[in-house]
N, CA, C and O atoms as a DFTB+ gen file, in Angstrom:
480 C
 N C O
     1  1      23.255      25.612     -16.180
     2  2      22.118      25.586     -15.290
     3  2      21.109      24.512     -15.705
     4  3      20.622      23.753     -14.867
     5  1      20.794      24.454     -17.023
     6  2      19.858      23.441     -17.504
     7  2      20.409      22.047     -17.276
     8  3      19.664      21.120     -16.956
     9  1      21.724      21.899     -17.443
    10  2      22.356      20.602     -17.240
    11  2      22.219      20.157     -15.786
    12  3      21.967      18.982     -15.519
    13  1      22.384      21.102     -14.832
    14  2      22.234      20.781     -13.417
    15  2      20.809      20.361     -13.094
    16  3      20.595      19.440     -12.305
    17  1      19.833      21.033     -13.701
    18  2      18.430      20.679     -13.475
    19  2      18.146      19.289     -14.024
    20  3      17.442      18.501     -13.392
    21  1      18.693      18.984     -15.198
    22  2      18.494      17.653     -15.776
    23  2      19.131      16.588     -14.896
    24  3      18.538      15.528     -14.694
    25  1      20.324      16.845     -14.366
    26  2      20.988      15.886     -13.470
    27  2      20.179      15.678     -12.204
    28  3      20.033      14.552     -11.727
    29  1      19.650      16.772     -11.659
    30  2      18.836      16.680     -10.460
    31  2      17.582      15.847     -10.732
    32  3      17.209      14.994      -9.927
    33  1      16.936      16.101     -11.874
    34  2      15.745      15.333     -12.255
    35  2      16.058      13.860     -12.429
    36  3      15.282      13.000     -12.011
    37  1      17.200      13.566     -13.050
    38  2      17.620      12.179     -13.221
    39  2      17.887      11.520     -11.875
    40  3      17.519      10.364     -11.662
    41  1      18.522      12.249     -10.972
    42  2      18.792      11.705      -9.633
    43  2      17.489      11.410      -8.895
    44  3      17.381      10.387      -8.217
    45  1      16.499      12.294      -9.019
    46  2      15.203      12.042      -8.390
    47  2      14.521      10.817      -8.986
    48  3      13.931      10.020      -8.257
    49  1      14.599      10.662     -10.305
    50  2      13.983       9.507     -10.962
    51  2      14.631       8.208     -10.510
    52  3      13.941       7.220     -10.256
    53  1      15.951       8.206     -10.409
    54  2      16.657       7.003      -9.945
    55  2      16.289       6.686      -8.508
    56  3      16.076       5.524      -8.163
    57  1      16.214       7.706      -7.669
    58  2      15.834       7.494      -6.270
    59  2      14.422       6.924      -6.172
    60  3      14.163       6.043      -5.353
    61  1      13.513       7.422      -7.001
    62  2      12.140       6.914      -6.999
    63  2      12.097       5.458      -7.430
    64  3      11.356       4.664      -6.851
    65  1      12.879       5.097      -8.433
    66  2      12.927       3.703      -8.878
    67  2      13.477       2.801      -7.794
    68  3      12.958       1.705      -7.584
    69  1      14.509       3.234      -7.106
    70  2      15.083       2.438      -6.018
    71  2      14.075       2.266      -4.897
    72  3      13.939       1.175      -4.344
    73  1      13.358       3.346      -4.553
    74  2      12.354       3.271      -3.500
    75  2      11.223       2.346      -3.908
    76  3      10.731       1.568      -3.090
    77  1      10.801       2.420      -5.172
    78  2       9.723       1.562      -5.651
    79  2      10.127       0.101      -5.617
    80  3       9.318      -0.758      -5.267
    81  1      11.359      -0.187      -5.972
    82  2      11.824      -1.571      -5.947
    83  2      11.837      -2.104      -4.533
    84  3      11.493      -3.264      -4.303
    85  1      12.232      -1.271      -3.578
    86  2      12.255      -1.707      -2.184
    87  2      10.839      -1.932      -1.666
    88  3      10.592      -2.896      -0.941
    89  1       9.909      -1.056      -2.030
    90  2       8.535      -1.189      -1.573
    91  2       7.868      -2.427      -2.166
    92  3       6.963      -2.991      -1.551
    93  1       8.300      -2.860      -3.352
    94  2       7.689      -4.021      -4.003
    95  2       7.872      -5.297      -3.188
    96  3       7.077      -6.229      -3.317
    97  1       8.901      -5.353      -2.356
    98  2       9.146      -6.540      -1.544
    99  2       8.369      -6.526      -0.236
   100  3       8.303      -7.545       0.452
   101  1       7.784      -5.397       0.114
   102  2       7.059      -5.286       1.373
   103  2       5.661      -5.864       1.244
   104  3       4.986      -5.693       0.229
   105  1       5.244      -6.555       2.299
   106  2       3.924      -7.171       2.303
   107  2       3.317      -7.077       3.699
   108  3       4.026      -7.074       4.706
   109  1       1.998      -7.001       3.735
   110  2       1.253      -7.076       4.986
   111  2       0.795      -8.513       5.128
   112  3       0.135      -9.047       4.238
   113  1       1.141      -9.146       6.246
   114  2       0.815     -10.560       6.430
   115  2      -0.415     -10.784       7.305
   116  3      -1.006     -11.864       7.269
   117  1      -0.810      -9.784       8.089
   118  2      -1.956      -9.945       8.982
   119  2      -2.330      -8.599       9.581
   120  3      -1.614      -7.610       9.431
   121  1      -3.464      -8.586      10.261
   122  2      -3.831      -7.403      11.034
   123  2      -3.118      -7.469      12.379
   124  3      -2.687      -8.539      12.808
   125  1      -2.998      -6.339      13.033
   126  2      -2.380      -6.289      14.358
   127  2      -3.191      -7.158      15.321
   128  3      -4.371      -7.423      15.095
   129  1      -2.548      -7.588      16.380
   130  2      -3.197      -8.449      17.371
   131  2      -4.484      -7.808      17.877
   132  3      -4.538      -6.597      18.093
   133  1      -5.510      -8.616      18.064
   134  2      -6.822      -8.206      18.574
   135  2      -7.596      -7.285      17.630
   136  3      -8.585      -6.683      18.049
   137  1      -7.176      -7.159      16.375
   138  2      -7.917      -6.349      15.404
   139  2      -8.811      -7.258      14.577
   140  3      -8.415      -8.361      14.201
   141  1     -10.003      -6.790      14.301
   142  2     -10.931      -7.566      13.477
   143  2     -11.255      -6.859      12.166
   144  3     -11.854      -7.455      11.271
   145  1     -10.861      -5.588      12.049
   146  2     -11.090      -4.854      10.806
   147  2      -9.946      -3.879      10.574
   148  3      -9.216      -3.505      11.492
   149  1      -9.817      -3.481       9.312
   150  2      -8.751      -2.570       8.898
   151  2      -9.363      -1.251       8.448
   152  3     -10.232      -1.224       7.576
   153  1      -8.902      -0.154       9.053
   154  2      -9.352       1.175       8.662
   155  2      -8.574       1.627       7.440
   156  3      -7.345       1.553       7.413
   157  1      -9.292       2.095       6.429
   158  2      -8.688       2.571       5.182
   159  2      -8.860       4.075       5.074
   160  3      -9.933       4.617       5.344
   161  1      -7.782       4.741       4.674
   162  2      -7.774       6.190       4.554
   163  2      -7.367       6.584       3.141
   164  3      -6.813       5.778       2.395
   165  1      -7.645       7.817       2.788
   166  2      -7.249       8.344       1.484
   167  2      -5.728       8.438       1.422
   168  3      -5.101       8.895       2.377
   169  1      -5.121       8.008       0.304
   170  2      -3.667       8.131       0.178
   171  2      -3.225       9.559      -0.131
   172  3      -2.029       9.849      -0.149
   173  1      -4.184      10.449      -0.374
   174  2      -3.869      11.855      -0.659
   175  2      -3.407      12.543       0.616
   176  3      -3.449      11.958       1.698
   177  1      -2.975      13.765       0.486
   178  2      -2.435      14.519       1.618
   179  2      -3.455      14.718       2.735
   180  3      -3.069      14.847       3.897
   181  1      -4.757      14.747       2.411
   182  2      -5.765      14.967       3.457
   183  2      -5.909      13.769       4.389
   184  3      -6.278      13.937       5.552
   185  1      -5.624      12.554       3.897
   186  2      -5.688      11.347       4.725
   187  2      -7.053      11.085       5.322
   188  3      -7.149      10.555       6.429
   189  1      -8.103      11.440       4.620
   190  2      -9.463      11.300       5.124
   191  2      -9.841       9.821       5.286
   192  3      -9.469       8.976       4.472
   193  1     -10.591       9.534       6.358
   194  2     -11.106       8.183       6.589
   195  2     -12.081       7.837       5.476
   196  3     -12.940       8.642       5.116
   197  1     -11.940       6.616       4.927
   198  2     -12.835       6.177       3.853
   199  2     -13.793       5.106       4.357
   200  3     -15.011       5.268       4.270
   201  1     -13.248       4.014       4.884
   202  2     -14.098       2.931       5.372
   203  2     -13.260       1.940       6.167
   204  3     -12.034       2.041       6.219
   205  1     -13.941       0.984       6.783
   206  2     -13.283      -0.119       7.477
   207  2     -13.650      -1.412       6.757
   208  3     -14.774      -1.579       6.282
   209  1     -12.683      -2.320       6.685
   210  2     -12.901      -3.602       6.009
   211  2     -12.710      -4.718       7.029
   212  3     -11.724      -4.739       7.766
   213  1     -13.670      -5.651       7.061
   214  2     -13.577      -6.781       7.977
   215  2     -12.421      -7.695       7.584
   216  3     -12.117      -7.853       6.402
   217  1     -11.790      -8.285       8.571
   218  2     -10.637      -9.156       8.338
   219  2     -10.968     -10.304       7.385
   220  3     -10.118     -10.712       6.593
   221  1     -12.172     -10.820       7.452
   222  2     -12.558     -11.947       6.590
   223  2     -12.604     -11.562       5.111
   224  3     -12.536     -12.438       4.249
   225  1     -12.717     -10.277       4.806
   226  2     -12.765      -9.817       3.417
   227  2     -11.377      -9.551       2.835
   228  3     -11.251      -9.259       1.646
   229  1     -10.341      -9.649       3.658
   230  2      -8.975      -9.372       3.207
   231  2      -8.263     -10.657       2.824
   232  3      -8.444     -11.692       3.465
   233  1      -7.450     -10.585       1.774
   234  2      -6.651     -11.731       1.332
   235  2      -5.181     -11.403       1.565
   236  3      -4.624     -10.517       0.918
   237  1      -4.566     -12.116       2.483
   238  2      -3.157     -11.887       2.822
   239  2      -2.272     -12.837       2.031
   240  3      -2.708     -13.949       1.736
   241  1      -1.069     -12.459       1.678
   242  2      -0.418     -11.178       1.959
   243  2      -0.911     -10.091       1.020
   244  3      -1.331     -10.355      -0.106
   245  1      -0.848      -8.859       1.515
   246  2      -1.228      -7.677       0.737
   247  2       0.053      -6.937       0.382
   248  3       0.835      -6.586       1.265
   249  1       0.268      -6.701      -0.905
   250  2       1.475      -5.998      -1.355
   251  2       1.413      -4.531      -0.939
   252  3       0.370      -3.885      -1.044
   253  1       2.538      -4.023      -0.471
   254  2       2.656      -2.614      -0.102
   255  2       3.222      -1.862      -1.303
   256  3       4.310      -2.176      -1.785
   257  1       2.479      -0.873      -1.779
   258  2       2.915      -0.088      -2.927
   259  2       3.912       0.995      -2.529
   260  3       4.847       1.303      -3.267
   261  1       3.693       1.564      -1.347
   262  2       4.541       2.664      -0.901
   263  2       4.667       2.630       0.611
   264  3       3.676       2.478       1.325
   265  1       5.890       2.772       1.093
   266  2       6.174       2.813       2.522
   267  2       6.273       4.281       2.916
   268  3       7.231       4.962       2.551
   269  1       5.287       4.766       3.659
   270  2       5.278       6.163       4.091
   271  2       5.554       6.238       5.580
   272  3       5.476       5.236       6.291
   273  1       5.871       7.413       6.036
   274  2       6.126       7.628       7.449
   275  2       4.857       7.326       8.248
   276  3       3.871       8.056       8.152
   277  1       4.886       6.260       9.026
   278  2       3.741       5.914       9.862
   279  2       2.706       5.020       9.222
   280  3       1.704       4.698       9.860
   281  1       2.912       4.603       7.976
   282  2       1.928       3.747       7.338
   283  2       2.323       3.322       5.941
   284  3       3.450       3.536       5.496
   285  1       1.361       2.709       5.255
   286  2       1.622       2.135       3.943
   287  2       0.486       2.476       2.982
   288  3      -0.652       2.694       3.395
   289  1       0.817       2.516       1.697
   290  2      -0.194       2.636       0.651
   291  2      -0.342       1.255       0.031
   292  3       0.641       0.648      -0.392
   293  1      -1.574       0.761      -0.020
   294  2      -1.875      -0.561      -0.572
   295  2      -2.980      -0.423      -1.613
   296  3      -3.655       0.604      -1.690
   297  1      -3.153      -1.479      -2.417
   298  2      -4.238      -1.506      -3.398
   299  2      -5.192      -2.626      -2.998
   300  3      -4.803      -3.787      -2.874
   301  1      -6.463      -2.240      -2.798
   302  2      -7.518      -3.201      -2.490
   303  2      -8.678      -2.949      -3.443
   304  3      -9.129      -1.813      -3.594
   305  1      -9.153      -3.992      -4.074
   306  2     -10.266      -3.890      -5.036
   307  2     -10.024      -2.809      -6.088
   308  3     -10.941      -2.082      -6.470
   309  1      -8.777      -2.715      -6.550
   310  2      -8.437      -1.793      -7.620
   311  2      -8.252      -0.340      -7.202
   312  3      -8.001       0.512      -8.055
   313  1      -8.369      -0.036      -5.914
   314  2      -8.200       1.343      -5.438
   315  2      -7.055       1.408      -4.439
   316  3      -6.783       0.448      -3.719
   317  1      -6.385       2.566      -4.408
   318  2      -5.292       2.768      -3.462
   319  2      -5.830       3.340      -2.160
   320  3      -6.699       4.212      -2.148
   321  1      -5.279       2.815      -1.051
   322  2      -5.645       3.274       0.281
   323  2      -4.389       3.408       1.126
   324  3      -3.370       2.772       0.856
   325  1      -4.475       4.236       2.144
   326  2      -3.417       4.361       3.138
   327  2      -3.874       3.616       4.382
   328  3      -5.022       3.756       4.805
   329  1      -2.976       2.817       4.977
   330  2      -3.262       2.124       6.233
   331  2      -2.168       2.476       7.236
   332  3      -1.005       2.649       6.872
   333  1      -2.558       2.580       8.500
   334  2      -1.594       2.873       9.549
   335  2      -0.718       1.659       9.815
   336  3      -1.210       0.531       9.860
   337  1       0.569       1.883       9.991
   338  2       1.506       0.784      10.234
   339  2       1.180       0.036      11.518
   340  3       1.421      -1.168      11.607
   341  1       0.640       0.726      12.508
   342  2       0.330       0.072      13.784
   343  2      -0.898      -0.828      13.700
   344  3      -1.158      -1.592      14.630
   345  1      -1.655      -0.757      12.613
   346  2      -2.855      -1.577      12.439
   347  2      -2.577      -2.911      11.767
   348  3      -3.460      -3.767      11.706
   349  1      -1.358      -3.104      11.258
   350  2      -1.043      -4.306      10.481
   351  2       0.303      -4.897      10.909
   352  3       1.095      -4.256      11.600
   353  1       0.530      -6.126      10.480
   354  2       1.824      -6.785      10.660
   355  2       2.470      -6.845       9.280
   356  3       1.954      -7.496       8.372
   357  1       3.605      -6.159       9.130
   358  2       4.293      -6.102       7.840
   359  2       5.723      -6.593       8.001
   360  3       6.246      -6.677       9.112
   361  1       6.344      -6.914       6.879
   362  2       7.714      -7.431       6.914
   363  2       8.749      -6.329       6.737
   364  3       9.867      -6.595       6.296
   365  1       8.387      -5.090       7.077
   366  2       9.353      -4.000       6.932
   367  2      10.352      -4.010       8.085
   368  3       9.976      -4.217       9.239
   369  1      11.598      -3.790       7.772
   370  2      12.661      -3.667       8.771
   371  2      13.658      -2.662       8.234
   372  3      14.074      -2.746       7.079
   373  1      14.036      -1.727       9.056
   374  2      14.967      -0.698       8.654
   375  2      16.257      -0.894       9.418
   376  3      16.250      -0.939      10.648
   377  1      17.362      -1.010       8.708
   378  2      18.662      -1.165       9.346
   379  2      19.239       0.222       9.586
   380  3      19.684       0.895       8.657
   381  1      19.226       0.630      10.826
   382  2      19.660       1.971      11.192
   383  2      20.686       1.876      12.301
   384  3      20.489       1.155      13.279
   385  1      21.767       2.594      12.153
   386  2      22.766       2.687      13.210
   387  2      22.839       4.150      13.626
   388  3      23.122       5.027      12.809
   389  1      22.583       4.401      14.895
   390  2      22.571       5.770      15.394
   391  2      23.950       6.160      15.887
   392  3      24.680       5.339      16.442
   393  1      24.300       7.415      15.682
   394  2      25.535       7.956      16.226
   395  2      25.180       8.834      17.414
   396  3      24.426       9.795      17.261
   397  1      25.704       8.526      18.597
   398  2      25.282       9.205      19.810
   399  2      26.479       9.688      20.612
   400  3      27.532       9.051      20.640
   401  1      26.295      10.813      21.253
   402  2      27.269      11.295      22.215
   403  2      26.711      10.954      23.586
   404  3      25.928      11.715      24.154
   405  1      27.114       9.813      24.113
   406  2      26.574       9.314      25.360
   407  2      27.670       9.356      26.415
   408  3      28.537       8.483      26.448
   409  1      27.634      10.357      27.267
   410  2      28.687      10.506      28.258
   411  2      28.386       9.797      29.570
   412  3      29.242       9.770      30.454
   413  1      27.199       9.224      29.724
   414  2      26.834       8.569      30.970
   415  2      27.143       7.081      30.995
   416  3      27.428       6.523      32.055
   417  1      27.088       6.441      29.845
   418  2      27.368       5.005      29.782
   419  2      27.985       4.686      28.427
   420  3      27.794       5.431      27.465
   421  1      28.706       3.610      28.349
   422  2      29.331       3.227      27.092
   423  2      28.476       2.244      26.309
   424  3      28.806       1.902      25.173
   425  1      27.384       1.789      26.902
   426  2      26.516       0.819      26.244
   427  2      25.467       1.542      25.404
   428  3      24.762       2.417      25.907
   429  1      25.361       1.174      24.110
   430  2      24.349       1.740      23.229
   431  2      23.073       0.925      23.354
   432  3      23.093      -0.290      23.160
   433  1      21.962       1.580      23.678
   434  2      20.707       0.899      23.892
   435  2      19.603       1.675      23.187
   436  3      19.601       2.906      23.208
   437  1      18.657       0.962      22.558
   438  2      17.528       1.628      21.928
   439  2      16.583       0.609      21.334
   440  3      16.977      -0.515      21.024
   441  1      15.331       1.011      21.177
   442  2      14.359       0.117      20.574
   443  2      13.265       0.918      19.899
   444  3      12.714       1.848      20.488
   445  1      12.953       0.563      18.675
   446  2      11.845       1.136      17.931
   447  2      11.305       0.026      17.046
   448  3      12.080      -0.720      16.448
   449  1       9.985      -0.092      16.955
   450  2       9.369      -1.160      16.177
   451  2       9.838      -1.091      14.727
   452  3       9.746      -0.045      14.083
   453  1      10.342      -2.217      14.220
   454  2      10.753      -2.297      12.830
   455  2      12.176      -1.835      12.572
   456  3      12.613      -1.808      11.421
   457  1      12.915      -1.469      13.624
   458  2      14.283      -0.984      13.448
   459  2      15.269      -2.051      13.912
   460  3      15.157      -2.566      15.024
   461  1      16.226      -2.377      13.063
   462  2      17.304      -3.303      13.431
   463  2      18.606      -2.532      13.387
   464  3      18.749      -1.620      12.574
   465  1      19.533      -2.865      14.217
   466  2      20.810      -2.166      14.254
   467  2      21.050      -1.581      15.627
   468  3      20.255      -1.788      16.544
   469  1      22.133      -0.856      15.774
   470  2      22.480      -0.274      17.063
   471  2      21.780       1.063      17.241
   472  3      21.728       1.874      16.316
   473  1      21.253       1.284      18.409
   474  2      20.611       2.552      18.738
   475  2      21.399       3.274      19.800
   476  3      22.545       2.923      20.080
   477  1      20.798       4.272      20.389
   478  2      21.479       4.971      21.483
   479  2      20.489       5.328      22.572
   480  3      20.869       5.922      23.581
């Protein structure tokens, strides 16, 4: 039993390292079109609004520390913040191939921002 727990812990640690390495390559290159400021939120579970930063105060590219569902964790002025993915332009792309039971047509069609690959 202890051996299984140790293996599970090791597997989690390896997965975290792989995820961290992938996130290290992600960068924010600009704000979304027509945006002049970036809203910053707490990276904690509460996600509380902290402040907005004017575009002129930001230095691009901004490294992404963590890729979360719907947004990113970044470090600005030595503090971690969460930003919404729709507020920025990032170089994230997910290669996803969907498996679908499509009885109406044989053509696979789909689109989601940041997703490359076949959809349904």
